[in-house]
Coordinates of C-alpha atoms in Angstrom, one line a residue:
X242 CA 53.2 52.6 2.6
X243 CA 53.9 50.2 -0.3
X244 CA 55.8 51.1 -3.4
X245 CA 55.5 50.1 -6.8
X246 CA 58.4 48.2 -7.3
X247 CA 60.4 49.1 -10.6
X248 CA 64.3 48.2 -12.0
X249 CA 64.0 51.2 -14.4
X250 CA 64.4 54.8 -13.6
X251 CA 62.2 55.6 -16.7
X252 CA 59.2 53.7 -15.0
X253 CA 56.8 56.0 -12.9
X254 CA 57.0 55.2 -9.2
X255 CA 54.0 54.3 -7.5
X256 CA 53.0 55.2 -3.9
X257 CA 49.6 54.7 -1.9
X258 CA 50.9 58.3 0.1
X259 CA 53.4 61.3 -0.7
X260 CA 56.5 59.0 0.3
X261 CA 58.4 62.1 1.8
X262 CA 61.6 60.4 0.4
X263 CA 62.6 57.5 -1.9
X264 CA 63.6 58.8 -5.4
X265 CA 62.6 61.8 -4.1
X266 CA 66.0 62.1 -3.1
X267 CA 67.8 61.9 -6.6
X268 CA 64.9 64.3 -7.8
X269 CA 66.6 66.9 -5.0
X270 CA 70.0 66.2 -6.3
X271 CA 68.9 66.6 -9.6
X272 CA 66.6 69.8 -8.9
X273 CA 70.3 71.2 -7.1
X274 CA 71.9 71.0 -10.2
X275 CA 68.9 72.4 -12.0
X276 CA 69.2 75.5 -10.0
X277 CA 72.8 75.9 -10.2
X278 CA 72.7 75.9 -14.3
X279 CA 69.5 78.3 -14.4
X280 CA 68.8 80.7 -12.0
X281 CA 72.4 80.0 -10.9
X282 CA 73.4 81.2 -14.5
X283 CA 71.3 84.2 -14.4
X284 CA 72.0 85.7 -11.5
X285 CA 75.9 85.0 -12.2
X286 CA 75.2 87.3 -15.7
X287 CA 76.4 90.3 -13.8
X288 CA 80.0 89.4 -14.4
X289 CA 79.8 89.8 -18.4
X290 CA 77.8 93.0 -18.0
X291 CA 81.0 95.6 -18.4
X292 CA 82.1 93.6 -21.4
X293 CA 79.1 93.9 -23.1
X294 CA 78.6 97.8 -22.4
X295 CA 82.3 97.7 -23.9
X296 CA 81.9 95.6 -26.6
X297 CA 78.4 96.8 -28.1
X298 CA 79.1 100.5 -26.9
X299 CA 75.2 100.3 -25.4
X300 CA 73.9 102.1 -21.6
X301 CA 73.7 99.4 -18.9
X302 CA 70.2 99.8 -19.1
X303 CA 70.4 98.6 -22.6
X304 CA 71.9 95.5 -21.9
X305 CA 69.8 94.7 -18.7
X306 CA 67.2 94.1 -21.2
X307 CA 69.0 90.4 -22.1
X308 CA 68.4 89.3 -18.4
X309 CA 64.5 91.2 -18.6
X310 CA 63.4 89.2 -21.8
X311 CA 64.8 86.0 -20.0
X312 CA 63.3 86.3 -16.9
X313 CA 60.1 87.6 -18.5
X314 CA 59.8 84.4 -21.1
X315 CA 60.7 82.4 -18.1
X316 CA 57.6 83.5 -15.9
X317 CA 55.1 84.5 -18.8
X318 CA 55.6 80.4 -20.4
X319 CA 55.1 79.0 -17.5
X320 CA 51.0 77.9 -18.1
X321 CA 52.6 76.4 -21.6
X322 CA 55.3 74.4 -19.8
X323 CA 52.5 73.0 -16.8
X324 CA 50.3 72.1 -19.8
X325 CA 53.2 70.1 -21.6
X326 CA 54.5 68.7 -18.6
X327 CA 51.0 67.1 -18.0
X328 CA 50.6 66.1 -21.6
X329 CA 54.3 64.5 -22.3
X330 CA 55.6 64.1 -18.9
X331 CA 58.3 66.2 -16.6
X332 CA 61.0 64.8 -17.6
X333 CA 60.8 65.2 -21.5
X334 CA 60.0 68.6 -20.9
X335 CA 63.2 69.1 -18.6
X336 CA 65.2 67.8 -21.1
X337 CA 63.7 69.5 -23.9
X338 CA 64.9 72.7 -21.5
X339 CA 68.1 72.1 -21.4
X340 CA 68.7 71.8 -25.1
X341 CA 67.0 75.0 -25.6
X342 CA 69.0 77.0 -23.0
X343 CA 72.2 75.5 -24.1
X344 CA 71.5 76.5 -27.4
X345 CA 70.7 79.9 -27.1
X346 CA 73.7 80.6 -24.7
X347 CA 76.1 79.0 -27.6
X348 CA 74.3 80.9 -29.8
X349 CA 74.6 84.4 -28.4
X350 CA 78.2 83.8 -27.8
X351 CA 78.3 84.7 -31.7
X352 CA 76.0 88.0 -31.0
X353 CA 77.6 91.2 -32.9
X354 CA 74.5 93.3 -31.8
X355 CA 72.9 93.4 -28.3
X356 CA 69.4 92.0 -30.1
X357 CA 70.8 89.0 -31.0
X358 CA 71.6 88.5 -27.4
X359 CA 68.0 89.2 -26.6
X360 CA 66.5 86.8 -29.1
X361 CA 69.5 84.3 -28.3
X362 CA 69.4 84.0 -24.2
X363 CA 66.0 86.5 -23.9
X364 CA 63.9 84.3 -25.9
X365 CA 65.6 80.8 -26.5
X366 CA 67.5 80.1 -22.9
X367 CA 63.9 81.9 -21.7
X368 CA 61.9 79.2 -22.7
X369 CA 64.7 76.9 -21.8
X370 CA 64.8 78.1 -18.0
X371 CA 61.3 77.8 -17.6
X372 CA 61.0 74.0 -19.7
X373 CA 63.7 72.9 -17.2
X374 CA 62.9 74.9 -13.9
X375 CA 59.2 74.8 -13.3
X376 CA 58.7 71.0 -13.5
X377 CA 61.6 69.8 -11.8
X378 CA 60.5 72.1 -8.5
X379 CA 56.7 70.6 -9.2
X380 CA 57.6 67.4 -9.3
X381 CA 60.2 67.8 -6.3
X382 CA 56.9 69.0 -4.0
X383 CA 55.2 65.8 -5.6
X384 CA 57.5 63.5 -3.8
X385 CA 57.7 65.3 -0.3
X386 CA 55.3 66.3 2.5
X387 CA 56.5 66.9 6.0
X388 CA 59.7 67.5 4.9
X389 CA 58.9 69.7 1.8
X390 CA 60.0 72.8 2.9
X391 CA 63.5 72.3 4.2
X392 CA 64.2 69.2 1.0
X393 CA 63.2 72.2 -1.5
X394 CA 65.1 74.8 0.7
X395 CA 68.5 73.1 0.4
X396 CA 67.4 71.7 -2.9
X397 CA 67.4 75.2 -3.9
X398 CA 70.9 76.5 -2.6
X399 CA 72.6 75.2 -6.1
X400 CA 71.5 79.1 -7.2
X401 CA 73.6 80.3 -4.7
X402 CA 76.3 77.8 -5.0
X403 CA 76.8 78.8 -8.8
X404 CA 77.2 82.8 -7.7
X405 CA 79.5 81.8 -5.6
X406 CA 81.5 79.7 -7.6
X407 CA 80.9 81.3 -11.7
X408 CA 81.4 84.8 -10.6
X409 CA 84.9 84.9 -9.6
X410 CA 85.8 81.7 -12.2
X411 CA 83.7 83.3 -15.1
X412 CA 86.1 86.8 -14.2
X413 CA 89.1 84.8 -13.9
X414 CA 88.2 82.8 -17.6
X415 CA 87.5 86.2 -19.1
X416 CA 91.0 87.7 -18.6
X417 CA 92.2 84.0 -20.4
X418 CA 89.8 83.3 -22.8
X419 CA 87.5 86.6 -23.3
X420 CA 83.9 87.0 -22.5
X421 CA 82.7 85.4 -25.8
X422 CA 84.5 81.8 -25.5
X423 CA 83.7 82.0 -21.5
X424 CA 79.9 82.5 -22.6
X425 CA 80.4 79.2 -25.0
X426 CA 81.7 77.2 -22.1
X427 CA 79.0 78.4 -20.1
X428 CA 76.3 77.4 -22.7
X429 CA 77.8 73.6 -23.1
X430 CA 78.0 73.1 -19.4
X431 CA 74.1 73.5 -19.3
X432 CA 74.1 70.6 -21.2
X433 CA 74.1 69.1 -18.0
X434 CA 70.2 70.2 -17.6
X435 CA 69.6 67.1 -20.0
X436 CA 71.1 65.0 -17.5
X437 CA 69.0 66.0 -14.8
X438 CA 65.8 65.6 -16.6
X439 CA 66.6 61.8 -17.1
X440 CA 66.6 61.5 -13.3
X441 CA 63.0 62.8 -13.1
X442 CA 60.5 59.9 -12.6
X443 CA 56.7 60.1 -12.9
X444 CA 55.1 59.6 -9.5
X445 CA 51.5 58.7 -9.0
X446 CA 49.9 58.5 -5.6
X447 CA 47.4 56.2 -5.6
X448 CA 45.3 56.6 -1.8
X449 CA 44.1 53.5 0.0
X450 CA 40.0 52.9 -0.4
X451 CA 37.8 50.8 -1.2
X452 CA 38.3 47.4 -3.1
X453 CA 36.5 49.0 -6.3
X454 CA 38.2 52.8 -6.2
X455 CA 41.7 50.7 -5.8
X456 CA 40.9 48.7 -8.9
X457 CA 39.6 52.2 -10.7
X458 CA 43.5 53.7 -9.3
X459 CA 45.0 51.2 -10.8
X460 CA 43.6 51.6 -14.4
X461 CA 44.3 55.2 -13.9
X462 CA 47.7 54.3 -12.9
X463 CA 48.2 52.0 -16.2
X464 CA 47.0 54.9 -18.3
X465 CA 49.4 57.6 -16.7
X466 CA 52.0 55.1 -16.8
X467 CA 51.7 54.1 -20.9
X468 CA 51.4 58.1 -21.8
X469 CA 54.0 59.2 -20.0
X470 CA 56.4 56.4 -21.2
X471 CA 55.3 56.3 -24.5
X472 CA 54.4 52.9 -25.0
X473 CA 50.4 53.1 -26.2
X474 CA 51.2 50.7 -29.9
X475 CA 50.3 47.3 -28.5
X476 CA 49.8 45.3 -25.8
X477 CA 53.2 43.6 -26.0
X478 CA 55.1 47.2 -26.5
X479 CA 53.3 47.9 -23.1
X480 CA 54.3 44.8 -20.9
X481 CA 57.9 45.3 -22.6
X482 CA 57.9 49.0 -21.6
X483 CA 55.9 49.3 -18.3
X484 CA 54.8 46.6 -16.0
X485 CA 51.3 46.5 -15.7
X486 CA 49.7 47.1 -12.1
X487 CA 46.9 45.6 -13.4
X488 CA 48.6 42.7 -13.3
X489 CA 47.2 39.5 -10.3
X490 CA 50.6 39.9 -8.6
X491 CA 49.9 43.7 -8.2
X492 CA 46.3 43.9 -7.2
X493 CA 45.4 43.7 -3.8
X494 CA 42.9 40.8 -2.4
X495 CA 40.3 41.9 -1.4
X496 CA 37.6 38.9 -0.9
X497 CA 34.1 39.2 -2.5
X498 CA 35.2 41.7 -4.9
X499 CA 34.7 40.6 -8.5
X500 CA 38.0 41.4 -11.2
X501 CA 37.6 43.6 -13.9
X502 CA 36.1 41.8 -17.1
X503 CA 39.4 41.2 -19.7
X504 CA 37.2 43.2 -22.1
X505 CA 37.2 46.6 -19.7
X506 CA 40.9 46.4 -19.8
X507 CA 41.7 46.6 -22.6
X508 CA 38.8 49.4 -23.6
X509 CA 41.4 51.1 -20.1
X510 CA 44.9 50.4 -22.8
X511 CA 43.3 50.8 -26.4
X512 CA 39.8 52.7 -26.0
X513 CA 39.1 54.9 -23.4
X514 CA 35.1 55.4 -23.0
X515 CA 33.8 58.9 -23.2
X516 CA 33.2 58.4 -19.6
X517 CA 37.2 57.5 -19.2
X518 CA 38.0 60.5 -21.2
X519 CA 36.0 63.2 -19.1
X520 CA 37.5 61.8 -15.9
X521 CA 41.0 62.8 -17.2
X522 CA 42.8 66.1 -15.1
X523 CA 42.9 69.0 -17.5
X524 CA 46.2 70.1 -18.8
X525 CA 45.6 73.6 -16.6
X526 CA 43.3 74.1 -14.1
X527 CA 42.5 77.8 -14.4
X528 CA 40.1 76.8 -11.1
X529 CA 43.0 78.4 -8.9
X530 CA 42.1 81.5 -10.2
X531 CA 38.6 81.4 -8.2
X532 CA 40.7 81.3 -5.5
X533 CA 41.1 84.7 -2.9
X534 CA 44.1 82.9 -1.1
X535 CA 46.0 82.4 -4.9
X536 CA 45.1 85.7 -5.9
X537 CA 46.5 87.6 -3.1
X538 CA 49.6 85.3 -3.1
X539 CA 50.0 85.7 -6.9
X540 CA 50.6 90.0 -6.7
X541 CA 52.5 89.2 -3.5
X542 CA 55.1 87.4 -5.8
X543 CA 54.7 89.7 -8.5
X544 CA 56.1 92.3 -6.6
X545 CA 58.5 90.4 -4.6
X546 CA 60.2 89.6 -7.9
X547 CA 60.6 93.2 -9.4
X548 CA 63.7 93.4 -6.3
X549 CA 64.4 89.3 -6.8
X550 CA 67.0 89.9 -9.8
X551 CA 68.6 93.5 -9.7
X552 CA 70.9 93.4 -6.6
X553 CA 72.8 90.5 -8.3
X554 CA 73.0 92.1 -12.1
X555 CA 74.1 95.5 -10.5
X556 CA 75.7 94.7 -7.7
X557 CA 79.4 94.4 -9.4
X558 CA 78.9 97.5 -10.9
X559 CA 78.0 99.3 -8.0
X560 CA 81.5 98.3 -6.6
X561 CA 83.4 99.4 -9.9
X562 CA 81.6 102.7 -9.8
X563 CA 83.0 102.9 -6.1
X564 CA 86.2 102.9 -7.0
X565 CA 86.3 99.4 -5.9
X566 CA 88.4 96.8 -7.9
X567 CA 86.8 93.9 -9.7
X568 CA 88.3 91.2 -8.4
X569 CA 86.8 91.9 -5.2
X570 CA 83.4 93.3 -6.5
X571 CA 83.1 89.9 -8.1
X572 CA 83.6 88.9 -4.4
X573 CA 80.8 90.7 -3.1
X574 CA 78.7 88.7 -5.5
X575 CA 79.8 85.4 -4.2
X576 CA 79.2 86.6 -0.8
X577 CA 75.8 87.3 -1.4
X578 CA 75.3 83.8 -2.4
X579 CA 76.7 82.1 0.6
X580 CA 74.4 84.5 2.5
X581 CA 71.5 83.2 0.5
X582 CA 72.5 79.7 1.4
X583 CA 71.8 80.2 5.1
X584 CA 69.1 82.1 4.3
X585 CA 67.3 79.3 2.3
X586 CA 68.4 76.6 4.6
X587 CA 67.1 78.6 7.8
X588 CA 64.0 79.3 6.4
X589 CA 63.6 75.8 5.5
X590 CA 63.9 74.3 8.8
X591 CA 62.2 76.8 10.7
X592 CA 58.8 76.6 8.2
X593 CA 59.6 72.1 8.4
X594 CA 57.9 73.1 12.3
X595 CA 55.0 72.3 12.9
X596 CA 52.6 74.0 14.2
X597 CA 53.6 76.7 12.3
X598 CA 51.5 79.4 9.6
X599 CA 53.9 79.5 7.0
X600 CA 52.6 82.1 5.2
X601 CA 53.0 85.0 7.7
X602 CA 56.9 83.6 8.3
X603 CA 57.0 84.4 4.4
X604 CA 55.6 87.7 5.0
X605 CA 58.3 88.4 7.8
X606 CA 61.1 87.9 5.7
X607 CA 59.7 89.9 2.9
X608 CA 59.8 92.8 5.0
X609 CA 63.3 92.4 6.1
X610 CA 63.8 91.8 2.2
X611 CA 62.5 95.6 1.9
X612 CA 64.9 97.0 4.9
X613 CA 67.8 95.0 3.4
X614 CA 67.2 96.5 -0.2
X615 CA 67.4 99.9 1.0
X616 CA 70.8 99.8 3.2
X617 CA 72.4 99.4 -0.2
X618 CA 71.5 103.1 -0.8
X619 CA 73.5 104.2 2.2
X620 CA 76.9 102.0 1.5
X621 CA 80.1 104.2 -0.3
X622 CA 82.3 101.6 0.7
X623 CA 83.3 97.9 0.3
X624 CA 82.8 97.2 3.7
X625 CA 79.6 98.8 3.6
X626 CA 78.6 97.0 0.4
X627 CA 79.8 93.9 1.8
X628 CA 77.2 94.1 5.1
X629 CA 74.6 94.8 2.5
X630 CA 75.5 91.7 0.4
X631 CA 75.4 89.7 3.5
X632 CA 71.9 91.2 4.4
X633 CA 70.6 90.8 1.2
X634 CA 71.5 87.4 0.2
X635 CA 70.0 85.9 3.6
X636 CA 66.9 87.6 2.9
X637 CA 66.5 86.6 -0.7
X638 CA 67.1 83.2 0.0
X639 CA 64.5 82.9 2.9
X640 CA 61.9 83.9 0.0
X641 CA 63.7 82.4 -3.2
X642 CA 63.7 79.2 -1.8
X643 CA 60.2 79.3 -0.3
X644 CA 57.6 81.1 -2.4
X645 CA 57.1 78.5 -4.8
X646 CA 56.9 75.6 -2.8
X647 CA 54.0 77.3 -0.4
X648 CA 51.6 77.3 -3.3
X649 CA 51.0 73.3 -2.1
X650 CA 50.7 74.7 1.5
X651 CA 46.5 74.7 2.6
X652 CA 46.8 78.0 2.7
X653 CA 46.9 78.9 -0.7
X654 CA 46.2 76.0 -3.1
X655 CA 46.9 72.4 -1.5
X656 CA 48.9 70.1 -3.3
X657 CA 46.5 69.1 -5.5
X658 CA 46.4 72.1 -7.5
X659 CA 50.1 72.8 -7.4
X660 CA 51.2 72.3 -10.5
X661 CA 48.9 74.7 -12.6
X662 CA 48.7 77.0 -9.7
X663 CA 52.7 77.0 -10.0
X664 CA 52.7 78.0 -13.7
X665 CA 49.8 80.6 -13.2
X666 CA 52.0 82.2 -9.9
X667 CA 54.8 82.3 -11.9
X668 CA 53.2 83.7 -14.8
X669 CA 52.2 86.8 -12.5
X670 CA 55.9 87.0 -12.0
X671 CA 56.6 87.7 -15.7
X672 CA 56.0 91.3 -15.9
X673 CA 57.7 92.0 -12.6
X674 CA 60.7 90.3 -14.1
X675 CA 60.4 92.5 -17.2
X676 CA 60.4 95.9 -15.3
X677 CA 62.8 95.1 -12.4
X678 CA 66.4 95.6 -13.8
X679 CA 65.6 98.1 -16.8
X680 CA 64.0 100.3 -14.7
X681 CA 66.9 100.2 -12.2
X682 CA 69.0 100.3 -15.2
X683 CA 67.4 103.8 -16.1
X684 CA 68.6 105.9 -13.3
X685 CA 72.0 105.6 -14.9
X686 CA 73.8 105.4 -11.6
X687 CA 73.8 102.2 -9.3
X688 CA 72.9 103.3 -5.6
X689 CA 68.9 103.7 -6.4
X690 CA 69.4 100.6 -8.0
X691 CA 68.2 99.0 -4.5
X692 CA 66.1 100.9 -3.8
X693 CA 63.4 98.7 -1.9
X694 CA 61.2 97.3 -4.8
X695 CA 59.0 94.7 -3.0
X696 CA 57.6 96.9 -0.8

């Protein structure tokens, strides 16, 4: 395997084969934090649920709403933020995220109606989580192969990290500060999201072949290279910006094979031919659609979400309305994230076997996802509840942290077709993520709650 060799993290990294490692490994790190300040965040929302029933004298149903609009802009964008991460590139689009979900969680700090909060975090922070989150998991499967499953499995434990750590110190900053300034802080520490984005380099694999399809990968490579970076004014601009693989020191030897006229070059940097331009990837390959093995997987994760986010928004309630105090309801939160952090890293290393049919492990769990949903109905104490959590949160995390990255598995999609099968799954997931917690919300008392949506 032979690597592009770069001194910038802005240059795209170039690789004849998925290097299952390499920058991959900052992209993890920065995918970790990525979690912990989105889904981390939402699933943590729970804890300001009470003071926002109090505060806007509105039903808990009502105020689930904020999280519904969120996760529904989240899943429903997702096609819009695939298409701009082809176009501009995954890391502008990560960054972009994190400005908009910062924003809109300063913003509805300042909410004096509950529909401010639903245009403020439903809407803005929406479009945020999905700018930042989608891309930063596509790109992560980019990177990896063998080891894509367990990388993205731990990856994706900064989710349950942030429930564990937020619930109880969001509780504690509330009694200091009040919910509205402990919403601020939360808003400027995804800030951080911005940060993460940086670390996101292009990657382009460019196979071994023949002496004419390697010349014809690297043009391609030059092209992706300049549009992602920005750097399409000039020649000059370009070999200050990006270092050309066209150049004699990068091209391969290959004897008897004639160089590329000067002229076809620069027709590759200035003007692409027609020919060029139809050869170009389109921005969302609606081709996965044709597929029975995406189809079937898409309504599988439509219905796996509606039971994804209401066990953490309600599950602090459910203690206070047991008589339970909140100090240790907020507990049985944060144990329900370190339960999903086994979960996800289990689940990881047992799919990283091989041989192994992923898909029907996925289906497993999913099942024991069902059984552990419906326990909650039978728990009156904390005890009970905290069994439940446990259950729950190992259960979640063996699908949370593997449903996504199976999309690149053969038995879906490939990796080929990840990315825009990744925004059109997750788009599937939008109405579920609508329905799920207002529809819990309605019963107007927490037990049936749980009951077992994914089945």
């Amino acid at each position: 395997m032979t690597q592009k060799k770069s001194q910038l993290c802005s240059r795209a990294n170039v690789y004849t084969q998925v290097p299952d490692g390499g920058w991959g490994w900052v992209v993890a790190v920065s995918f970790f934090f990525v979690e912990v300040f989105t889904y981390g965040i939402i699933k943590s929302f729970g804890v300001f649920f009470n003071d926002l029933m109090d505060s806007f004298d509105e039903s808990n149903s009502r105020i689930s709403w904020i999280i519904s609009i969120c996760v529904f802009v989240l899943t429903f964008t997702a096609p819009l933020s695939t298409v701009l991460s082809t176009r501009f590139g995954h890391r502008l689009v990560v960054m972009a995220g994190g400005l908009l979900v910062s924003t809109g969680m300063v913003t509805a700090s300042f909410s004096q109606k509950v529909y401010h909060m639903y245009l403020a975090i439903g809407i803005i922070s929406g479009l945020g989580y999905c700018f930042s989150f989608l891309p930063t998991v596509t790109i992560l499967s980019q990177y990896f192969d063998k080891r894509r499953s367990v990388v993205t499995a731990v990856a994706s434990t900064g989710e349950c990290f942030a429930m564990f750590a937020f619930a109880p110190a969001i509780t504690a900053l509330k009694e200091t500060i009040g919910w509205r300034y402990s919403l601020l802080f939360v808003g400027l520490l995804q800030l951080n999201i911005i940060v993460c984005g940086a670390m996101l380099r292009p990657i382009v694999i460019s196979g071994p072949g023949t002496p004419k399809a390697t010349t014809h990968e690297n043009r391609r490579e030059v092209q992706y290279m300049l549009e992602n970076e920005k750097t399409r004014t000039s020649i000059d601009s370009i070999d200050s910006g990006v270092e050309l693989t066209t150049s004699p020191r990068n091209v391969p030897s290959h004897p008897g094979v004639e160089p590329e006229p000067k002229a076809d070059l620069q027709q590759i940097l200035g003007k692409p031919s027609s020919k060029q331009s139809d050869q170009k990837p389109p921005l969302l390959d609606f081709s996965v659609l044709r597929e029975k093995s995406f189809i079937c997987y898409a309504f599988f994760g439509l219905f796996v979400t509606l039971g994804f986010f209401a066990p953490s928004l309600y599950i602090i309630p459910l203690g206070l309305s047991l008589g339970i105090d909140q100090d240790r309801s907020a507990f049985l939160l944060s144990t329900m994230a370190i339960a999903e952090v086994f979960g996800r890293i289990g689940a990881g290393l047992v799919l990283n076997r091989e041989p192994i049919r992923k898909i029907y492990i996925e289906l497993v769990c999913v099942i024991l996802l069902t059984v552990s949903l419906f326990a909650f109905t039978f728990a009156t104490d904390f005890w009970g509840l905290m069994s439940c959590s446990i259950f729950f949160g190992a259960m979640v995390g063996t699908v949370g942290g593997t449903h996504i990255p199976l999309l690149a598995e053969d038995d879906v999609v490939g990796i080929e077709k990840m990315s825009s099968a990744a925004g059109v799954y997750v788009f599937f997931q939008s109405v579920a993520g609508l329905a799920g917690p207002p529809l819990a919300g309605k019963t107007r008392v927490y037990h049936p709650c749980f009951f077992p949506f994914p089945s």
